[in-house]
Tab-separated table of C-alpha atoms and ligand atoms in Angstrom:
chain	number	residue	atom	x	y	z
Y	23	MET	CA	-77.703	10.287	-44.839
Y	24	ASN	CA	-77.224	12.152	-41.862
Y	25	PRO	CA	-77.803	9.468	-38.590
Y	26	LEU	CA	-79.869	11.508	-37.407
Y	27	LEU	CA	-82.760	11.842	-39.724
Y	28	GLY	CA	-81.911	7.791	-39.667
Y	29	ARG	CA	-82.802	7.847	-36.016
Y	30	ALA	CA	-86.055	9.832	-36.379
Y	31	GLN	CA	-87.543	7.485	-39.309
Y	32	THR	CA	-86.951	4.645	-37.679
Y	33	ALA	CA	-89.199	6.616	-35.750
Y	34	PHE	CA	-91.269	8.006	-37.159
Y	35	PHE	CA	-91.936	4.165	-38.955
Y	36	ALA	CA	-92.452	2.324	-35.881
Y	37	LEU	CA	-95.185	5.053	-34.720
Y	38	LEU	CA	-96.080	5.047	-37.716
Y	39	ALA	CA	-95.922	0.695	-38.326
Y	40	GLY	CA	-97.885	0.581	-34.196
Y	41	GLY	CA	-100.637	3.401	-35.536
Y	42	LEU	CA	-101.965	0.972	-38.297
Y	43	LEU	CA	-101.198	-1.701	-36.131
Y	44	GLY	CA	-103.426	-0.553	-33.144
Y	45	GLY	CA	-105.492	0.857	-35.410
Y	46	TRP	CA	-106.844	-2.173	-37.317
Y	47	VAL	CA	-107.081	-3.576	-33.999
Y	48	GLY	CA	-109.291	-0.947	-32.413
Y	49	ASN	CA	-111.181	-1.083	-35.290
Y	50	MET	CA	-111.785	-4.498	-34.793
Y	51	VAL	CA	-114.005	-3.917	-30.813
Y	52	ARG	CA	-114.810	-0.113	-32.622
Y	53	TRP	CA	-111.788	1.734	-30.727
Y	54	PRO	CA	-109.833	2.928	-34.107
Y	55	ILE	CA	-108.842	5.988	-31.873
Y	56	ILE	CA	-107.715	4.304	-29.271
Y	57	GLY	CA	-106.025	1.461	-30.913
Y	58	THR	CA	-104.137	3.796	-33.168
Y	59	ILE	CA	-103.189	6.061	-29.714
Y	60	ALA	CA	-102.160	3.131	-27.946
Y	61	GLY	CA	-99.760	1.556	-31.490
Y	62	ALA	CA	-97.992	4.104	-31.882
Y	63	LEU	CA	-97.192	4.221	-28.578
Y	64	CYS	CA	-96.356	0.573	-28.706
Y	65	GLY	CA	-94.205	0.981	-31.526
Y	66	ALA	CA	-91.920	3.969	-30.028
Y	67	GLY	CA	-91.903	1.892	-27.305
Y	68	ALA	CA	-90.127	-0.951	-28.691
Y	69	ALA	CA	-88.205	1.048	-30.955
Y	70	PHE	CA	-87.050	3.199	-28.040
Y	71	ALA	CA	-86.296	0.202	-26.196
Y	72	PHE	CA	-84.772	-1.620	-29.056
Y	73	ASP	CA	-82.629	1.580	-29.787
Y	74	SER	CA	-81.376	1.439	-26.128
Y	75	LEU	CA	-80.487	-2.164	-26.211
Y	76	ARG	CA	-77.828	-1.051	-28.692
Y	77	ALA	CA	-77.085	1.720	-26.853
Y	78	ALA	CA	-76.116	-0.093	-24.077
Y	79	ARG	CA	-74.518	-2.621	-25.583
Y	80	LEU	CA	-71.857	-0.068	-27.424
Y	81	LEU	CA	-71.503	1.265	-23.554
Y	82	GLU	CA	-70.763	-1.314	-22.434
Y	83	TRP	CA	-67.891	-2.392	-24.830
Y	84	LEU	CA	-67.112	1.343	-23.935
Y	85	ARG	CA	-66.356	0.447	-20.284
Y	86	GLY	CA	-64.523	-1.988	-20.509
Y	87	SER	CA	-61.290	-2.624	-22.136
Y	88	GLN	CA	-62.459	-2.342	-25.538
Y	89	GLU	CA	-59.684	-4.488	-27.072
Y	90	SER	CA	-62.805	-7.265	-28.389
Y	91	ALA	CA	-64.067	-5.750	-31.597
Y	92	ALA	CA	-67.327	-3.155	-30.950
Y	93	PRO	CA	-70.841	-5.033	-31.090
Y	94	ARG	CA	-71.832	-4.744	-35.377
Y	95	ASP	CA	-74.823	-3.092	-35.502
Y	96	THR	CA	-76.896	-1.390	-38.441
Y	97	GLY	CA	-77.446	2.247	-37.934
Y	98	PHE	CA	-76.347	5.212	-35.945
Y	99	TRP	CA	-74.716	2.842	-33.023
Y	100	GLY	CA	-73.124	0.586	-35.567
Y	101	GLU	CA	-71.334	4.002	-36.802
Y	102	MET	CA	-70.560	5.251	-33.533
Y	103	GLY	CA	-69.141	2.160	-32.057
Y	104	TYR	CA	-67.168	1.750	-35.679
Y	105	ARG	CA	-65.802	5.474	-35.059
Y	106	ILE	CA	-65.151	4.737	-31.352
Y	107	GLU	CA	-63.612	1.729	-32.586
Y	108	ARG	CA	-61.023	3.635	-34.967
Y	109	ALA	CA	-60.489	6.326	-32.185
Y	110	LEU	CA	-58.735	3.979	-30.112
Y	111	ARG	CA	-57.382	1.485	-32.654
Y	112	LEU	CA	-55.242	4.701	-34.804
Y	113	ARG	CA	-54.946	6.148	-30.568
Y	114	ASP	CA	-52.979	3.095	-29.787
Y	115	VAL	CA	-50.630	2.845	-32.820
Y	116	ARG	CA	-50.085	6.218	-32.277
Y	117	ILE	CA	-49.339	5.703	-28.403
Y	118	ALA	CA	-46.943	2.335	-29.419
Y	119	ARG	CA	-45.198	4.658	-32.219
Y	120	GLU	CA	-44.501	7.504	-29.549
Y	121	HIS	CA	-43.241	4.921	-27.669
Y	122	ALA	CA	-41.483	2.861	-30.008
Y	123	ARG	CA	-39.248	6.165	-30.074
Y	124	LEU	CA	-39.104	7.392	-26.864
Y	125	GLN	CA	-37.871	4.370	-25.961
Y	126	GLN	CA	-35.301	4.466	-29.309
Y	127	PHE	CA	-34.208	7.389	-27.848
Y	128	LEU	CA	-33.995	6.398	-23.791
Y	129	LEU	CA	-31.162	3.080	-25.110
Y	130	GLY	CA	-28.632	6.583	-27.721
Y	131	ILE	CA	-29.442	8.797	-23.830
Y	132	ASP	CA	-28.544	5.251	-22.789
Y	133	ALA	CA	-25.054	4.765	-24.934
Y	134	SER	CA	-23.907	7.715	-24.262
Y	135	PRO	CA	-20.739	7.807	-22.606
Y	136	ASN	CA	-21.846	10.299	-20.405
Y	137	GLY	CA	-23.712	9.838	-17.518
Y	138	VAL	CA	-27.620	11.439	-18.252
Y	139	LEU	CA	-29.337	11.930	-14.496
Y	140	LEU	CA	-32.750	14.292	-14.759
Y	141	LEU	CA	-34.229	16.180	-11.943
Y	142	ASP	CA	-37.592	17.139	-11.312
Y	143	GLU	CA	-38.590	20.700	-10.099
Y	144	ARG	CA	-38.128	19.631	-6.478
Y	145	GLY	CA	-34.985	17.625	-7.100
Y	146	GLN	CA	-35.856	14.174	-7.156
Y	147	ILE	CA	-34.657	11.876	-9.785
Y	148	GLU	CA	-36.822	11.409	-12.857
Y	149	TRP	CA	-35.030	9.204	-14.851
Y	150	CYS	CA	-30.930	8.150	-15.642
Y	151	ASN	CA	-28.964	6.176	-18.321
Y	152	ALA	CA	-26.464	3.189	-16.876
Y	153	ARG	CA	-23.495	5.150	-16.992
Y	154	ALA	CA	-25.346	7.858	-14.774
Y	155	ALA	CA	-26.083	4.885	-12.368
Y	156	ASP	CA	-22.749	3.427	-12.077
Y	157	HIS	CA	-20.909	6.999	-12.480
Y	158	PHE	CA	-22.925	7.788	-8.914
Y	159	GLY	CA	-23.031	4.825	-7.928
Y	160	LEU	CA	-27.237	4.626	-8.221
Y	161	ASP	CA	-30.141	1.865	-8.516
Y	162	PRO	CA	-31.514	3.327	-12.389
Y	163	VAL	CA	-35.014	1.404	-11.355
Y	164	ARG	CA	-35.192	1.826	-7.329
Y	165	ASP	CA	-33.205	5.207	-6.625
Y	166	ARG	CA	-36.095	6.284	-8.536
Y	167	ALA	CA	-37.780	9.212	-6.994
Y	168	GLN	CA	-36.239	9.433	-4.514
Y	169	ARG	CA	-33.836	13.041	-3.543
Y	170	VAL	CA	-31.108	13.471	-5.660
Y	171	THR	CA	-28.780	15.047	-2.458
Y	172	ASN	CA	-30.347	11.905	-0.295
Y	173	LEU	CA	-28.170	10.180	-2.594
Y	174	ILE	CA	-25.317	11.545	-3.583
Y	175	ARG	CA	-24.253	13.369	-0.980
Y	176	ALA	CA	-20.943	15.021	-1.895
Y	177	PRO	CA	-20.946	17.970	-0.476
Y	178	THR	CA	-19.646	19.601	-3.605
Y	179	PHE	CA	-21.990	18.296	-5.195
Y	180	VAL	CA	-24.992	18.949	-2.801
Y	181	HIS	CA	-23.598	22.513	-2.847
Y	182	TYR	CA	-23.850	23.087	-7.083
Y	183	LEU	CA	-26.311	21.859	-6.657
Y	184	GLN	CA	-28.558	23.770	-4.614
Y	185	GLY	CA	-25.988	27.609	-5.534
Y	186	GLY	CA	-28.106	27.143	-8.858
Y	187	LEU	CA	-24.623	28.583	-11.136
Y	188	PHE	CA	-23.885	25.970	-13.379
Y	189	ASP	CA	-21.663	28.126	-15.646
Y	190	ALA	CA	-18.881	25.720	-15.514
Y	191	PRO	CA	-18.612	21.553	-14.461
Y	192	ILE	CA	-17.246	20.568	-11.089
Y	193	GLU	CA	-14.734	17.849	-10.260
Y	194	PHE	CA	-15.109	15.336	-7.912
Y	195	ALA	CA	-15.437	12.159	-6.406
Y	196	SER	CA	-18.469	10.658	-5.027
Y	197	GLY	CA	-17.241	8.657	-3.256
Y	198	ALA	CA	-14.538	6.622	-1.220
Y	199	GLY	CA	-13.177	4.225	-4.282
Y	200	ARG	CA	-15.638	5.862	-7.430
Y	201	PRO	CA	-14.742	6.853	-9.870
Y	202	MET	CA	-13.359	10.830	-10.888
Y	203	LEU	CA	-16.599	13.112	-11.701
Y	204	SER	CA	-16.805	16.307	-14.507
Y	205	VAL	CA	-19.928	17.207	-13.163
Y	206	HIS	CA	-22.052	19.728	-14.694
Y	207	VAL	CA	-25.796	20.539	-14.434
Y	208	GLN	CA	-28.397	21.917	-17.205
Y	209	PRO	CA	-31.505	23.681	-16.246
Y	210	TYR	CA	-34.392	23.237	-18.075
Y	211	GLY	CA	-37.856	23.618	-18.608
Y	212	GLU	CA	-39.806	24.258	-14.860
Y	213	GLY	CA	-37.117	24.407	-12.004
Y	214	MET	CA	-36.067	20.971	-14.121
Y	215	LYS	CA	-32.488	19.897	-14.167
Y	216	LEU	CA	-30.079	17.854	-16.361
Y	217	VAL	CA	-26.482	16.222	-14.845
Y	218	LEU	CA	-24.721	15.250	-17.328
Y	219	SER	CA	-21.564	13.565	-15.706
Y	220	GLN	CA	-17.701	12.176	-17.204
Y	221	ASP	CA	-15.401	10.129	-15.605
Y	222	ILE	CA	-12.419	11.374	-15.140
Y	223	THR	CA	-10.802	9.582	-13.414
Y	224	GLU	CA	-8.160	8.463	-16.453
Y	225	ARG	CA	-7.439	12.279	-17.800
Y	226	GLU	CA	-6.359	12.542	-14.013
Y	227	ARG	CA	-4.377	10.104	-14.078
Y	228	THR	CA	-2.501	10.946	-17.048
Y	229	ASP	CA	-2.331	14.672	-16.334
Y	230	ALA	CA	-0.642	13.024	-13.067
Y	231	MET	CA	1.643	11.957	-14.579
Y	232	ARG	CA	2.558	14.115	-17.020
Y	233	ARG	CA	3.387	16.067	-14.249
Y	234	ASP	CA	5.365	13.614	-12.569
Y	235	PHE	CA	6.727	13.139	-15.865
Y	236	VAL	CA	7.781	17.259	-16.765
Y	237	ALA	CA	8.702	17.124	-12.271
Y	238	ASN	CA	10.822	13.846	-13.049
Y	239	VAL	CA	13.099	15.361	-16.245
Y	240	SER	CA	13.176	18.584	-15.103
Y	241	HIS	CA	15.132	16.940	-11.501
Y	242	GLU	CA	17.002	14.674	-13.667
Y	243	ILE	CA	18.768	17.117	-15.878
Y	244	ARG	CA	19.476	19.573	-13.418
Y	245	THR	CA	21.548	18.349	-11.333
Y	246	PRO	CA	23.691	17.386	-14.237
Y	247	LEU	CA	23.445	21.824	-15.451
Y	248	THR	CA	23.869	22.741	-11.637
Y	249	VAL	CA	27.557	20.582	-11.253
Y	250	LEU	CA	28.170	21.745	-15.186
Y	251	ALA	CA	27.437	25.149	-14.389
Y	252	GLY	CA	29.798	24.873	-10.647
Y	253	PHE	CA	32.790	23.454	-13.494
Y	254	VAL	CA	32.382	27.055	-15.330
Y	255	ASP	CA	31.624	29.185	-12.804
Y	256	THR	CA	34.927	28.322	-11.885
Y	257	LEU	CA	36.694	28.273	-15.229
Y	258	ALA	CA	34.961	31.944	-14.710
Y	259	SER	CA	37.205	32.953	-11.572
Y	260	VAL	CA	40.044	29.766	-11.765
Y	261	PRO	CA	42.398	29.216	-14.794
Y	262	LEU	CA	43.067	25.711	-14.038
Y	263	SER	CA	46.599	24.453	-14.172
Y	264	THR	CA	48.295	21.425	-16.836
Y	265	ALA	CA	47.756	19.011	-13.881
Y	266	GLU	CA	44.209	20.006	-13.287
Y	267	GLN	CA	42.569	20.222	-16.499
Y	268	PRO	CA	41.943	16.675	-17.569
Y	269	ARG	CA	39.853	15.446	-14.203
Y	270	VAL	CA	38.110	19.040	-14.977
Y	271	LEU	CA	37.275	18.175	-17.628
Y	272	SER	CA	36.563	14.472	-17.737
Y	273	LEU	CA	33.860	15.217	-14.022
Y	274	MET	CA	32.361	17.449	-17.130
Y	275	ARG	CA	32.251	15.093	-19.628
Y	276	GLU	CA	30.257	12.259	-16.972
Y	277	GLN	CA	28.165	15.379	-16.917
Y	278	THR	CA	27.461	16.204	-19.936
Y	279	ASP	CA	26.943	12.312	-21.087
Y	280	ARG	CA	24.319	12.284	-18.365
Y	281	ILE	CA	22.220	15.145	-19.781
Y	282	GLN	CA	23.177	13.239	-23.333
Y	283	SER	CA	21.914	9.682	-22.340
Y	284	LEU	CA	18.993	11.117	-21.237
Y	285	VAL	CA	18.015	13.004	-24.469
Y	286	ASP	CA	19.248	10.167	-26.053
Y	287	ASP	CA	16.327	7.599	-23.691
Y	288	LEU	CA	13.457	10.323	-23.895
Y	289	LEU	CA	13.981	10.649	-27.298
Y	290	THR	CA	13.744	6.502	-27.359
Y	291	LEU	CA	10.919	6.757	-25.481
Y	292	ALA	CA	8.877	9.573	-27.710
Y	293	GLN	CA	9.651	7.766	-30.609
Y	294	LEU	CA	7.982	4.827	-29.707
Y	295	GLU	CA	4.801	6.270	-28.176
Y	296	GLY	CA	4.734	8.209	-31.114
Y	297	SER	CA	5.069	5.655	-34.335
Y	298	PRO	CA	2.839	2.745	-35.643
Y	299	ARG	CA	3.158	-0.803	-33.785
Y	300	PRO	CA	5.394	-2.875	-36.085
Y	301	GLU	CA	4.165	-4.807	-39.048
Y	302	PRO	CA	4.311	-8.267	-38.745
Y	303	ASP	CA	5.557	-9.215	-41.785
Y	304	ARG	CA	8.999	-6.903	-41.779
Y	305	TRP	CA	11.144	-9.489	-41.045
Y	306	ILE	CA	15.224	-9.132	-39.691
Y	307	THR	CA	17.525	-11.479	-38.462
Y	308	LEU	CA	18.462	-11.091	-35.681
Y	309	ASP	CA	21.683	-12.701	-35.504
Y	310	ALA	CA	24.082	-9.537	-36.857
Y	311	SER	CA	21.747	-7.558	-34.001
Y	312	LEU	CA	22.351	-10.384	-31.280
Y	313	ALA	CA	26.881	-9.760	-31.958
Y	314	ARG	CA	25.804	-6.160	-32.103
Y	315	VAL	CA	24.266	-5.504	-28.411
Y	316	VAL	CA	27.164	-8.644	-26.567
Y	317	ALA	CA	29.715	-6.682	-28.345
Y	318	ASP	CA	28.499	-3.284	-27.010
Y	319	ALA	CA	27.960	-5.216	-23.639
Y	320	ARG	CA	31.336	-6.857	-22.904
Y	321	LEU	CA	32.905	-3.119	-24.181
Y	322	LEU	CA	31.070	-1.741	-21.619
Y	323	SER	CA	32.132	-5.168	-18.998
Y	324	ALA	CA	35.840	-4.176	-19.662
Y	325	ASP	CA	36.055	-7.522	-18.593
Y	326	ARG	CA	35.304	-6.880	-15.467
Y	327	HIS	CA	32.137	-10.265	-15.865
Y	328	ARG	CA	32.201	-13.637	-17.758
Y	329	ILE	CA	29.637	-13.072	-20.692
Y	330	SER	CA	27.997	-16.255	-21.703
Y	331	VAL	CA	26.368	-16.355	-24.430
Y	332	ASP	CA	24.234	-18.647	-26.204
Y	333	ALA	CA	21.842	-18.655	-29.210
Y	334	VAL	CA	19.664	-19.976	-32.027
Y	335	PRO	CA	21.710	-18.675	-35.064
Y	336	GLY	CA	19.265	-18.216	-37.667
Y	337	SER	CA	15.680	-16.447	-36.230
Y	338	GLU	CA	14.143	-14.121	-38.063
Y	339	VAL	CA	11.721	-11.628	-36.132
Y	340	ALA	CA	9.375	-9.409	-37.342
Y	341	GLY	CA	9.862	-5.812	-36.125
Y	342	VAL	CA	11.086	-3.192	-35.840
Y	343	GLU	CA	15.637	-3.864	-35.642
Y	344	THR	CA	16.563	-0.038	-33.877
Y	345	GLU	CA	13.968	-0.828	-31.778
Y	346	LEU	CA	14.872	-4.731	-30.466
Y	347	VAL	CA	18.407	-4.112	-30.013
Y	348	SER	CA	17.426	-0.947	-27.654
Y	349	ALA	CA	15.058	-3.380	-25.612
Y	350	MET	CA	18.091	-6.281	-25.830
Y	351	ALA	CA	20.654	-3.604	-25.027
Y	352	ASN	CA	19.401	-1.693	-21.847
Y	353	LEU	CA	18.648	-5.501	-19.986
Y	354	LEU	CA	22.286	-6.542	-21.431
Y	355	GLY	CA	23.295	-2.979	-19.594
Y	356	ASN	CA	22.022	-3.502	-17.097
Y	357	ALA	CA	22.935	-6.416	-16.002
Y	358	VAL	CA	26.896	-5.520	-16.064
Y	359	ARG	CA	26.023	-1.863	-14.253
Y	360	TYR	CA	24.068	-3.539	-11.570
Y	361	THR	CA	26.083	-7.333	-11.661
Y	362	PRO	CA	29.822	-6.365	-9.466
Y	363	ASP	CA	32.934	-7.430	-11.360
Y	364	GLU	CA	33.909	-11.206	-11.239
Y	365	GLY	CA	30.321	-11.837	-12.288
Y	366	ARG	CA	28.142	-14.033	-14.581
Y	367	ILE	CA	26.099	-12.898	-17.313
Y	368	ASP	CA	24.304	-15.619	-19.734
Y	369	VAL	CA	22.399	-14.275	-23.762
Y	370	ARG	CA	20.390	-16.356	-24.462
Y	371	TRP	CA	18.919	-16.045	-27.236
Y	372	HIS	CA	16.400	-19.203	-27.563
Y	373	VAL	CA	12.597	-20.161	-29.360
Y	374	ARG	CA	10.219	-21.905	-26.451
Y	375	GLU	CA	8.902	-25.374	-27.187
Y	376	THR	CA	5.757	-25.092	-25.599
Y	377	ASP	CA	4.648	-22.362	-27.084
Y	378	GLY	CA	6.782	-21.370	-30.213
Y	379	CYS	CA	7.359	-18.039	-27.675
Y	380	GLY	CA	10.620	-15.785	-29.351
Y	381	VAL	CA	12.779	-15.589	-25.850
Y	382	PHE	CA	15.782	-13.090	-25.231
Y	383	GLU	CA	16.822	-13.860	-21.418
Y	384	VAL	CA	18.936	-12.072	-19.807
Y	385	ARG	CA	20.427	-13.831	-15.921
Y	386	ASP	CA	23.111	-11.888	-13.959
Y	387	SER	CA	24.641	-12.965	-10.530
Y	388	GLY	CA	24.334	-9.228	-9.625
Y	389	ILE	CA	23.637	-7.667	-6.783
Y	390	GLY	CA	19.313	-8.394	-7.013
Y	391	ILE	CA	16.450	-6.764	-7.086
Y	392	ALA	CA	13.442	-7.075	-3.851
Y	393	ARG	CA	9.860	-8.940	-4.440
Y	394	GLU	CA	8.896	-5.039	-3.793
Y	395	HIS	CA	10.437	-3.438	-6.656
Y	396	LEU	CA	9.540	-5.778	-8.813
Y	397	PRO	CA	6.117	-4.587	-9.995
Y	398	ARG	CA	7.504	-1.418	-10.309
Y	399	LEU	CA	10.910	-1.478	-11.771
Y	400	THR	CA	9.204	-0.459	-15.264
Y	401	GLU	CA	7.836	2.820	-13.838
Y	402	ARG	CA	9.743	5.532	-15.231
Y	403	PHE	CA	11.949	7.354	-14.021
Y	404	TYR	CA	11.843	4.569	-11.088
Y	405	ARG	CA	14.950	2.672	-9.688
Y	406	VAL	CA	15.813	1.214	-6.548
Y	407	ASP	CA	19.338	2.583	-5.314
Y	408	GLY	CA	19.145	6.038	-7.867
Y	409	SER	CA	23.042	6.824	-6.885
Y	410	ARG	CA	24.303	3.123	-7.729
Y	411	SER	CA	21.840	3.953	-10.694
Y	412	ARG	CA	23.354	7.184	-11.763
Y	413	GLN	CA	26.411	6.420	-11.155
Y	414	THR	CA	26.953	3.805	-13.289
Y	415	GLY	CA	25.584	5.962	-16.219
Y	416	GLY	CA	21.772	5.132	-15.423
Y	417	THR	CA	18.495	6.899	-16.327
Y	418	GLY	CA	15.573	5.686	-14.941
Y	419	LEU	CA	13.520	4.763	-18.500
Y	420	GLY	CA	15.744	1.611	-19.484
Y	421	LEU	CA	13.149	-1.301	-18.567
Y	422	ALA	CA	10.295	1.458	-19.599
Y	423	ILE	CA	11.550	1.721	-22.610
Y	424	VAL	CA	12.411	-1.938	-22.465
Y	425	LYS	CA	8.320	-3.542	-21.699
Y	426	HIS	CA	7.457	-0.516	-23.900
Y	427	VAL	CA	9.611	-2.476	-27.630
Y	428	ALA	CA	7.906	-5.603	-26.114
Y	429	GLN	CA	4.622	-4.239	-25.926
Y	430	ARG	CA	3.783	-2.651	-29.228
Y	431	HIS	CA	5.709	-5.760	-30.525
Y	432	GLY	CA	2.548	-8.139	-28.898
Y	433	GLY	CA	4.853	-9.346	-26.646
Y	434	GLU	CA	6.448	-8.840	-22.914
Y	435	LEU	CA	8.317	-8.470	-20.189
Y	436	GLU	CA	9.507	-11.304	-18.424
Y	437	MET	CA	11.547	-10.737	-14.541
Y	438	GLU	CA	12.812	-13.115	-11.855
Y	439	SER	CA	15.017	-11.407	-9.119
Y	440	GLU	CA	17.049	-12.703	-5.905
Y	441	PRO	CA	18.703	-9.929	-3.510
Y	442	GLY	CA	22.110	-11.473	-3.196
Y	443	LYS	CA	21.924	-14.080	-5.739
Y	444	GLY	CA	21.339	-12.039	-9.391
Y	445	SER	CA	17.830	-11.585	-11.955
Y	446	ARG	CA	17.022	-12.952	-14.527
Y	447	PHE	CA	14.918	-10.362	-17.496
Y	448	ARG	CA	13.447	-12.058	-20.894
Y	449	LEU	CA	11.847	-10.778	-23.677
Y	450	VAL	CA	9.317	-13.102	-24.820
Y	451	LEU	CA	8.359	-12.486	-28.462
Y	452	PRO	CA	5.712	-13.968	-30.152
Y	453	ALA	CA	5.367	-17.084	-31.424
Y	454	ALA	CA	3.860	-15.075	-34.878
Y	455	ARG	CA	6.886	-12.524	-34.299
Y	456	VAL	CA	9.151	-15.787	-34.488
Y	457	ARG	CA	11.042	-17.853	-37.267
Y	458	MET	CA	13.842	-19.828	-38.275
Y	459	ALA	CA	15.376	-18.236	-41.790
Y	460	PRO	CA	14.288	-20.393	-45.213
Y	461	ARG	CA	17.587	-21.478	-45.100
Y	462	THR	CA	18.710	-22.399	-41.985
Y	463	ALA	CA	15.235	-24.028	-41.217
Y	464	SER	CA	15.609	-26.285	-45.176
Y	465	THR	CA	19.344	-27.225	-43.831
Y	466	HIS	CA	18.243	-28.085	-40.055
Y	467	ALA	CA	15.193	-29.846	-41.531
N	20	ADP	P1	18.678	2.242	-14.818
N	20	ADP	O1	18.779	3.517	-15.889
N	20	ADP	O2	18.267	3.426	-13.117
N	20	ADP	O3	19.179	0.691	-14.592
N	20	ADP	P2	16.160	0.459	-16.121
N	20	ADP	O4	15.056	1.777	-16.222
N	20	ADP	O5	17.221	0.227	-16.663
N	20	ADP	O6	16.979	2.007	-14.979
N	20	ADP	O7	15.891	-0.012	-14.626
N	20	ADP	C1	15.538	0.357	-13.532
N	20	ADP	C2	15.950	0.131	-12.456
N	20	ADP	O8	16.065	-1.734	-11.420
N	20	ADP	C3	17.310	0.769	-12.272
N	20	ADP	O9	17.672	0.721	-10.977
N	20	ADP	C4	17.613	-0.946	-10.960
N	20	ADP	O10	17.476	-0.795	-9.685
N	20	ADP	C5	17.026	-1.888	-11.037
N	20	ADP	N1	17.784	-2.847	-12.043
N	20	ADP	C6	17.181	-3.517	-13.035
N	20	ADP	N2	18.031	-3.783	-14.057
N	20	ADP	C7	18.469	-4.430	-12.532
N	20	ADP	C8	19.877	-5.623	-12.378
N	20	ADP	N3	19.665	-6.534	-13.690
N	20	ADP	N4	20.350	-5.857	-11.148
N	20	ADP	C9	19.561	-5.386	-10.627
N	20	ADP	N5	19.110	-3.994	-10.495
N	20	ADP	C10	18.049	-4.146	-11.789
C-alpha cells in the first residue's frame, strides 16, 4: 500500500474512533457535539503522539553509529527504517569492497621494483611505496603531507621538479651513501605528479666496469702492437743483417705471444661468462689433468724450481675439465712466474677431512704479496707489479679466471701470502662435486 495512504488511513481511523468514543461519552452528559469534537481531537492527538514516537526512535538510531539494527516498526516508519538500514548496509559493503580493491592495488604498486611517489598539486607527498621510501630515504607514514623538496634536496631533483619539463628522466643520488637513481616525473590529474624512481647503481657500476675493461684491453693490446709496428717500420726501411735477424724476430715473437695470451684469456673469460653452470653429475677423473698441469709447469720452470706433487690418486670431480685445468694451470703458472730460481713449489690435491671439500693447493716460496693487495687480486687486470707480470708473460686475467671457475663449480679461491716468504693459493671445490672413483673407493675399502 502507498505509505502516505496508510498514514492517512491511520489518522482517519484515530479521528473516527476518537470522535465516536467522544460522542458516546458526550451523549451521556448531553454534550454530544462537544464530546465528538473533543474525542476526535484526542484520537488525532494520540495518533500524532504515537507517530512522533516512532519517528523519534528512527531519528535517534540515525543520529547514532547505525551499528545496531534499525527500530523494527510496522507501517510507514517501519519501512522507512528498513530501507535506510538496507541502503546503509549496501553502501558499507560497497565501501569495504572498494577499500579492499584499493589495498590490493596499493599492494601491487608496493611490490613494484620501482619507486612510486604521488605528489599533490602543492608538491606534497600523498603516498609512496616502500621502494620509493628506500630510494629517497623517506618514511611513508611520517613524511606524508610534507613538501617533497623539503625532504629530497638534491639540486638536480629540485630543478627538475620546478622546471616542469618532464620529457626525459634525470639521474642523481639523493644523498651521500644513497643509491644512484633514475627519476621520471609524470604529471596527472590537476597539477598532481607521479614520481617514478629506479635504482641504477648496479647498472652504473657495470657500465663503469665495462668502460674500464675496454680501456684496459685496448691498453694491453696497444703496447705490444706499438712495439710490433716499430719493428715493421724499421724492417721496411733498414734491411736486417743475418746476425740481427734472430734477435729481432724473437722480440717480435714475444709481442705476438703477449697478444695471443691476452686474446686466449679474454676468450676463456667470455666463454666462462657465456656458458651454463657445470652440471653436478658429469664426473671427470682428475689424475690425468693434474699430471698435465704439473708437466706444463715443469716445462715453464725449466728446472729452475723444485716442484713437488702430493695428490690422492683416483679422485673424481663433477665439473668441466677444460675449466678446471685452466684454473689449476693458472695457479701453478703464477707460482712458477713469481718464485725466484731455486725456490720451492708444492702442489697438493686432497679431500679435506673436516668437510669433504676437494682442495687443489699450490704453495710457493716466492716473492709473496702484501696484505692490502689480496682482496683485489682477482679483479681483471689487477697486478701488484705490472712490469714483472708482463715480463713473465702475464695478462692480469689469470686469477680472475680461477675465481670464475671456482664460483661456477660452487667453490671458492682462498689465498694467503706474506711478502718475501711466499704464497698459498687454494682452489676449493664443494664436497658434492668430489668423490673417489668407484674402483679406487672399493680398493680403499
Ligand atoms: P698475472 O697475469 O699478472 O699473473 P693474475 O691474475 O694471475 O695475473 O695475478 C694477479 C697478480 O697477483 C699478479 O700480477 C701478481 O702480482 C699477483 N700474484 C699472483 N700469483 C702470485 C704468486 N704466486 N706470488 C706472488 N704474486 C702473485
